Tab-separated table of C-alpha atoms in Angstrom:
chain	number	residue	atom	x	y	z
N	341	ASP	CA	-27.066	-85.328	134.112
N	342	ALA	CA	-24.173	-83.229	134.932
N	343	GLY	CA	-24.921	-83.208	138.499
N	344	ILE	CA	-22.366	-81.157	141.010
N	345	THR	CA	-19.486	-80.029	139.181
N	346	GLN	CA	-16.493	-77.856	140.787
N	347	SER	CA	-13.894	-75.335	139.037
N	348	PRO	CA	-11.343	-75.134	138.659
N	349	ARG	CA	-10.136	-78.432	139.425
N	350	TYR	CA	-6.628	-77.507	140.419
N	351	LYS	CA	-5.341	-74.485	141.288
N	352	ILE	CA	-1.724	-72.935	142.548
N	353	THR	CA	-1.847	-69.122	144.034
N	354	GLU	CA	0.162	-67.324	145.965
N	355	THR	CA	-0.170	-66.087	149.938
N	356	GLY	CA	-2.109	-62.750	149.827
N	357	ARG	CA	-4.082	-63.514	146.399
N	358	GLN	CA	-7.826	-64.003	146.335
N	359	VAL	CA	-8.801	-67.047	144.817
N	360	THR	CA	-12.693	-68.246	143.913
N	361	LEU	CA	-13.813	-71.739	143.666
N	362	MET	CA	-16.926	-72.570	142.117
N	363	CYS	CA	-19.642	-74.907	142.696
N	364	HIS	CA	-22.331	-75.688	140.047
N	365	GLN	CA	-25.370	-78.189	140.661
N	366	THR	CA	-28.102	-78.752	137.776
N	367	TRP	CA	-30.190	-80.672	140.609
N	368	SER	CA	-32.050	-77.524	142.107
N	369	HIS	CA	-31.002	-78.736	145.566
N	370	SER	CA	-31.733	-76.185	148.417
N	371	TYR	CA	-28.846	-76.984	150.438
N	372	MET	CA	-25.233	-76.650	149.509
N	373	PHE	CA	-22.118	-77.101	151.641
N	374	TRP	CA	-18.125	-76.351	151.092
N	375	TYR	CA	-15.728	-78.691	152.657
N	376	ARG	CA	-12.228	-78.854	152.994
N	377	GLN	CA	-10.367	-82.110	153.220
N	378	ASP	CA	-6.627	-82.203	155.023
N	379	LEU	CA	-4.591	-85.248	156.075
N	380	GLY	CA	-5.398	-86.168	159.411
N	381	HIS	CA	-8.661	-84.138	159.975
N	382	GLY	CA	-11.124	-85.589	157.657
N	383	LEU	CA	-13.488	-83.544	155.850
N	384	ARG	CA	-14.491	-80.139	157.797
N	385	LEU	CA	-17.370	-77.809	156.938
N	386	ILE	CA	-16.481	-74.313	156.231
N	387	TYR	CA	-19.805	-72.656	155.068
N	388	TYR	CA	-23.148	-73.836	153.834
N	389	SER	CA	-26.348	-72.419	152.344
N	390	ALA	CA	-29.926	-73.346	152.624
N	391	ALA	CA	-31.217	-71.652	150.049
N	392	ALA	CA	-30.312	-68.602	147.799
N	393	ASP	CA	-28.987	-65.518	149.919
N	394	ILE	CA	-29.077	-67.547	152.929
N	395	THR	CA	-25.549	-68.841	153.951
N	396	ASP	CA	-24.332	-70.031	157.436
N	397	LYS	CA	-20.883	-70.944	159.022
N	398	GLY	CA	-19.610	-74.142	159.625
N	399	GLU	CA	-16.441	-75.342	161.680
N	400	VAL	CA	-13.848	-73.702	159.941
N	401	PRO	CA	-15.019	-70.304	158.028
N	402	ASP	CA	-11.951	-68.339	158.923
N	403	GLY	CA	-10.518	-66.553	155.950
N	404	TYR	CA	-13.377	-67.722	153.409
N	405	VAL	CA	-16.291	-66.040	152.128
N	406	VAL	CA	-19.359	-67.569	150.492
N	407	SER	CA	-22.434	-65.974	148.409
N	408	ARG	CA	-25.516	-67.838	146.798
N	409	SER	CA	-27.277	-65.421	144.384
N	410	LYS	CA	-28.422	-68.189	142.508
N	411	THR	CA	-29.502	-71.741	143.811
N	412	GLU	CA	-27.279	-73.561	141.325
N	413	ASN	CA	-24.202	-71.599	142.231
N	414	PHE	CA	-22.214	-71.283	145.647
N	415	PRO	CA	-18.823	-69.964	144.983
N	416	LEU	CA	-16.166	-69.835	147.925
N	417	THR	CA	-13.720	-67.178	148.190
N	418	LEU	CA	-10.380	-66.929	149.827
N	419	GLU	CA	-10.148	-63.596	150.174
N	420	SER	CA	-6.379	-63.283	151.294
N	421	ALA	CA	-4.954	-66.646	150.492
N	422	THR	CA	-2.409	-68.142	153.261
N	423	ARG	CA	-0.436	-71.641	152.945
N	424	SER	CA	-2.758	-73.183	155.757
N	425	GLN	CA	-5.509	-73.012	153.127
N	426	THR	CA	-3.354	-75.649	150.932
N	427	SER	CA	-6.236	-78.178	150.864
N	428	VAL	CA	-8.607	-80.262	148.651
N	429	TYR	CA	-12.046	-78.648	148.555
N	430	PHE	CA	-15.156	-80.355	148.088
N	431	CYS	CA	-18.401	-78.920	147.420
N	432	ALA	CA	-21.773	-80.663	147.859
N	433	SER	CA	-25.637	-80.366	148.035
N	434	ARG	CA	-28.837	-82.103	149.221
N	435	LEU	CA	-32.542	-81.840	148.785
N	436	ALA	CA	-34.437	-79.893	151.548
N	437	GLY	CA	-35.735	-82.624	153.865
N	438	ALA	CA	-33.915	-85.214	152.068
N	439	THR	CA	-30.941	-87.113	153.839
N	440	GLU	CA	-28.105	-87.684	151.628
N	441	GLN	CA	-25.856	-85.480	150.386
N	442	PHE	CA	-23.867	-85.464	146.937
N	443	PHE	CA	-20.526	-84.663	146.388
N	444	GLY	CA	-18.509	-82.755	143.436
N	445	PRO	CA	-15.168	-84.274	142.441
N	446	GLY	CA	-13.034	-81.865	144.584
N	447	THR	CA	-10.496	-78.737	143.877
N	448	ARG	CA	-6.938	-79.204	144.783
N	449	LEU	CA	-5.718	-75.737	146.288
N	450	THR	CA	-2.003	-75.391	146.709
N	451	VAL	CA	-0.841	-71.974	148.241
N	452	LEU	CA	2.776	-71.034	147.814
P	1288	LYS	CA	-18.627	-81.477	169.301
P	1289	GLN	CA	-18.961	-84.666	167.670
P	1290	GLU	CA	-15.789	-86.585	167.175
P	1291	VAL	CA	-15.822	-89.481	164.600
P	1292	THR	CA	-13.156	-91.945	164.482
P	1293	GLN	CA	-12.312	-94.922	162.053
P	1294	ILE	CA	-10.014	-97.803	162.786
P	1295	PRO	CA	-7.864	-99.027	161.307
P	1296	ALA	CA	-6.249	-95.992	159.483
P	1297	ALA	CA	-5.108	-98.722	156.538
P	1298	LEU	CA	-6.104	-102.084	155.823
P	1299	SER	CA	-4.630	-104.485	153.255
P	1300	VAL	CA	-6.496	-108.093	152.440
P	1301	PRO	CA	-6.039	-110.562	150.146
P	1302	GLU	CA	-8.913	-110.713	147.509
P	1303	GLY	CA	-11.733	-112.869	148.391
P	1304	GLU	CA	-11.657	-111.881	152.250
P	1305	ASN	CA	-14.913	-110.658	154.038
P	1306	LEU	CA	-13.741	-107.423	156.057
P	1307	VAL	CA	-15.056	-105.142	158.599
P	1308	LEU	CA	-14.561	-101.331	158.680
P	1309	ASN	CA	-15.188	-99.551	161.814
P	1310	CYS	CA	-16.439	-96.375	162.954
P	1311	SER	CA	-17.094	-94.744	166.252
P	1312	PHE	CA	-18.786	-91.606	167.475
P	1313	THR	CA	-18.901	-89.460	170.688
P	1314	ASP	CA	-22.618	-88.111	170.287
P	1315	SER	CA	-25.247	-90.793	169.956
P	1316	ALA	CA	-28.364	-88.546	169.189
P	1317	ILE	CA	-27.424	-88.994	165.624
P	1318	TYR	CA	-29.777	-88.119	162.598
P	1319	ASN	CA	-28.026	-90.344	160.173
P	1320	LEU	CA	-24.921	-92.104	159.393
P	1321	GLN	CA	-23.467	-92.032	155.740
P	1322	TRP	CA	-20.771	-94.388	154.602
P	1323	PHE	CA	-18.494	-92.947	151.392
P	1324	ARG	CA	-16.206	-94.334	149.093
P	1325	GLN	CA	-13.297	-92.493	147.856
P	1326	ASP	CA	-11.052	-93.083	144.900
P	1327	PRO	CA	-7.741	-91.337	144.828
P	1328	GLY	CA	-7.878	-87.538	143.323
P	1329	LYS	CA	-11.736	-88.155	143.264
P	1330	GLY	CA	-14.727	-87.037	144.917
P	1331	LEU	CA	-17.034	-88.923	147.231
P	1332	THR	CA	-19.419	-91.521	146.395
P	1333	SER	CA	-22.444	-92.464	149.099
P	1334	LEU	CA	-22.435	-96.184	149.697
P	1335	LEU	CA	-25.086	-96.439	152.538
P	1336	LEU	CA	-26.839	-94.257	154.639
P	1337	ILE	CA	-28.728	-95.502	157.728
P	1338	GLN	CA	-31.138	-93.439	159.666
P	1339	SER	CA	-31.258	-92.916	163.303
P	1340	SER	CA	-34.316	-95.459	163.989
P	1341	GLN	CA	-32.406	-98.174	161.268
P	1342	ARG	CA	-30.134	-100.996	162.782
P	1343	GLU	CA	-28.588	-101.996	159.295
P	1344	GLN	CA	-28.603	-101.217	155.565
P	1345	THR	CA	-27.697	-103.244	152.724
P	1346	SER	CA	-26.611	-103.014	149.237
P	1347	GLY	CA	-24.893	-105.899	147.165
P	1348	ARG	CA	-22.086	-106.874	149.005
P	1349	LEU	CA	-21.979	-104.107	151.544
P	1350	ASN	CA	-23.616	-104.285	155.006
P	1351	ALA	CA	-23.632	-101.212	157.169
P	1352	SER	CA	-24.958	-101.454	160.609
P	1353	LEU	CA	-25.488	-98.709	163.268
P	1354	ASP	CA	-25.645	-99.447	167.359
P	1355	LYS	CA	-26.346	-95.763	168.563
P	1356	SER	CA	-26.251	-96.632	172.071
P	1357	SER	CA	-22.288	-97.746	171.965
P	1358	GLY	CA	-21.704	-94.900	169.536
P	1359	ARG	CA	-20.567	-97.406	166.658
P	1360	SER	CA	-21.319	-98.487	163.058
P	1361	THR	CA	-19.604	-101.100	161.008
P	1362	LEU	CA	-19.239	-101.422	157.401
P	1363	TYR	CA	-19.080	-105.010	156.252
P	1364	ILE	CA	-17.686	-106.007	152.775
P	1365	ALA	CA	-17.984	-109.445	151.639
P	1366	ALA	CA	-15.801	-111.264	149.026
P	1367	SER	CA	-13.636	-108.477	148.610
P	1368	GLN	CA	-12.240	-107.587	145.012
P	1369	PRO	CA	-9.312	-105.101	144.036
P	1370	GLY	CA	-11.928	-102.999	142.657
P	1371	ASP	CA	-13.039	-102.059	146.347
P	1372	SER	CA	-9.456	-100.668	146.871
P	1373	ALA	CA	-10.325	-97.336	148.013
P	1374	THR	CA	-10.679	-94.748	151.068
P	1375	TYR	CA	-13.556	-95.708	153.211
P	1376	LEU	CA	-15.127	-92.562	155.197
P	1377	CYS	CA	-18.210	-92.428	157.467
P	1378	ALA	CA	-20.070	-89.429	158.395
P	1379	VAL	CA	-22.720	-88.378	161.098
P	1380	ARG	CA	-25.208	-85.827	160.858
P	1381	LEU	CA	-26.766	-84.697	164.248
P	1382	PHE	CA	-30.296	-83.881	164.881
P	1383	THR	CA	-29.226	-80.391	165.357
P	1384	GLY	CA	-27.732	-78.771	162.611
P	1385	ASN	CA	-26.923	-79.571	158.811
P	1386	GLN	CA	-23.296	-80.475	159.401
P	1387	PHE	CA	-21.828	-84.201	158.490
P	1388	TYR	CA	-18.795	-84.745	160.750
P	1389	PHE	CA	-16.127	-86.993	159.138
P	1390	GLY	CA	-13.948	-89.530	160.216
P	1391	THR	CA	-10.476	-89.552	158.693
P	1392	GLY	CA	-11.216	-92.792	156.730
P	1393	THR	CA	-9.830	-96.135	156.212
P	1394	SER	CA	-7.501	-96.922	153.146
P	1395	LEU	CA	-8.363	-100.305	151.709
P	1396	THR	CA	-6.002	-102.390	149.490
P	1397	VAL	CA	-7.240	-105.676	148.394
P	1398	ILE	CA	-4.543	-107.608	146.880
P	1399	PRO	CA	-5.365	-109.823	143.621
């Protein structure tokens, strides 16, 4: 049971480049989430999705784009990366109607 | 906006000691509260989840309590072990919305 996976685990890019972080879950959970974790801020929600083709903004959505064409995948794209987007990104998922969230291992992104 | 605070930010205790981690939140209209453990460079592992109607949850040496009226939750760890060393995060979900609001965590070190 693979659960929830993220790729890549580590990424270094340059300012202005487009970057896509992948999230894949094998549980058929309807809800998926993207968080970023920064020192002093804890985890903050970027975007979430309630089902395929349904997405909504979280607390810090600026500079990010998401899509969800398939239930199991929820990619996060940084259209033009900035240094302030250097962070650790976590994907999470849960069943509709359930309370517990399950997290992926994270992607450490560095923007030079 | 929900603000979640965890005090202390860091804690160091000798092995075998019982300890309490604190989490406070500003909006008492919570749907549930979840405690997570995060090991360095890893994702989040769910420890305990308390629904708004519950006062506490227990799992092994861990006990989490919830007092909505005072906006507080505590995580009690009995007979601490070096393997308990990690960062502990609490997260709160409100009745409105799907977002979890995270505290910045308490970094625990258990000294052998």
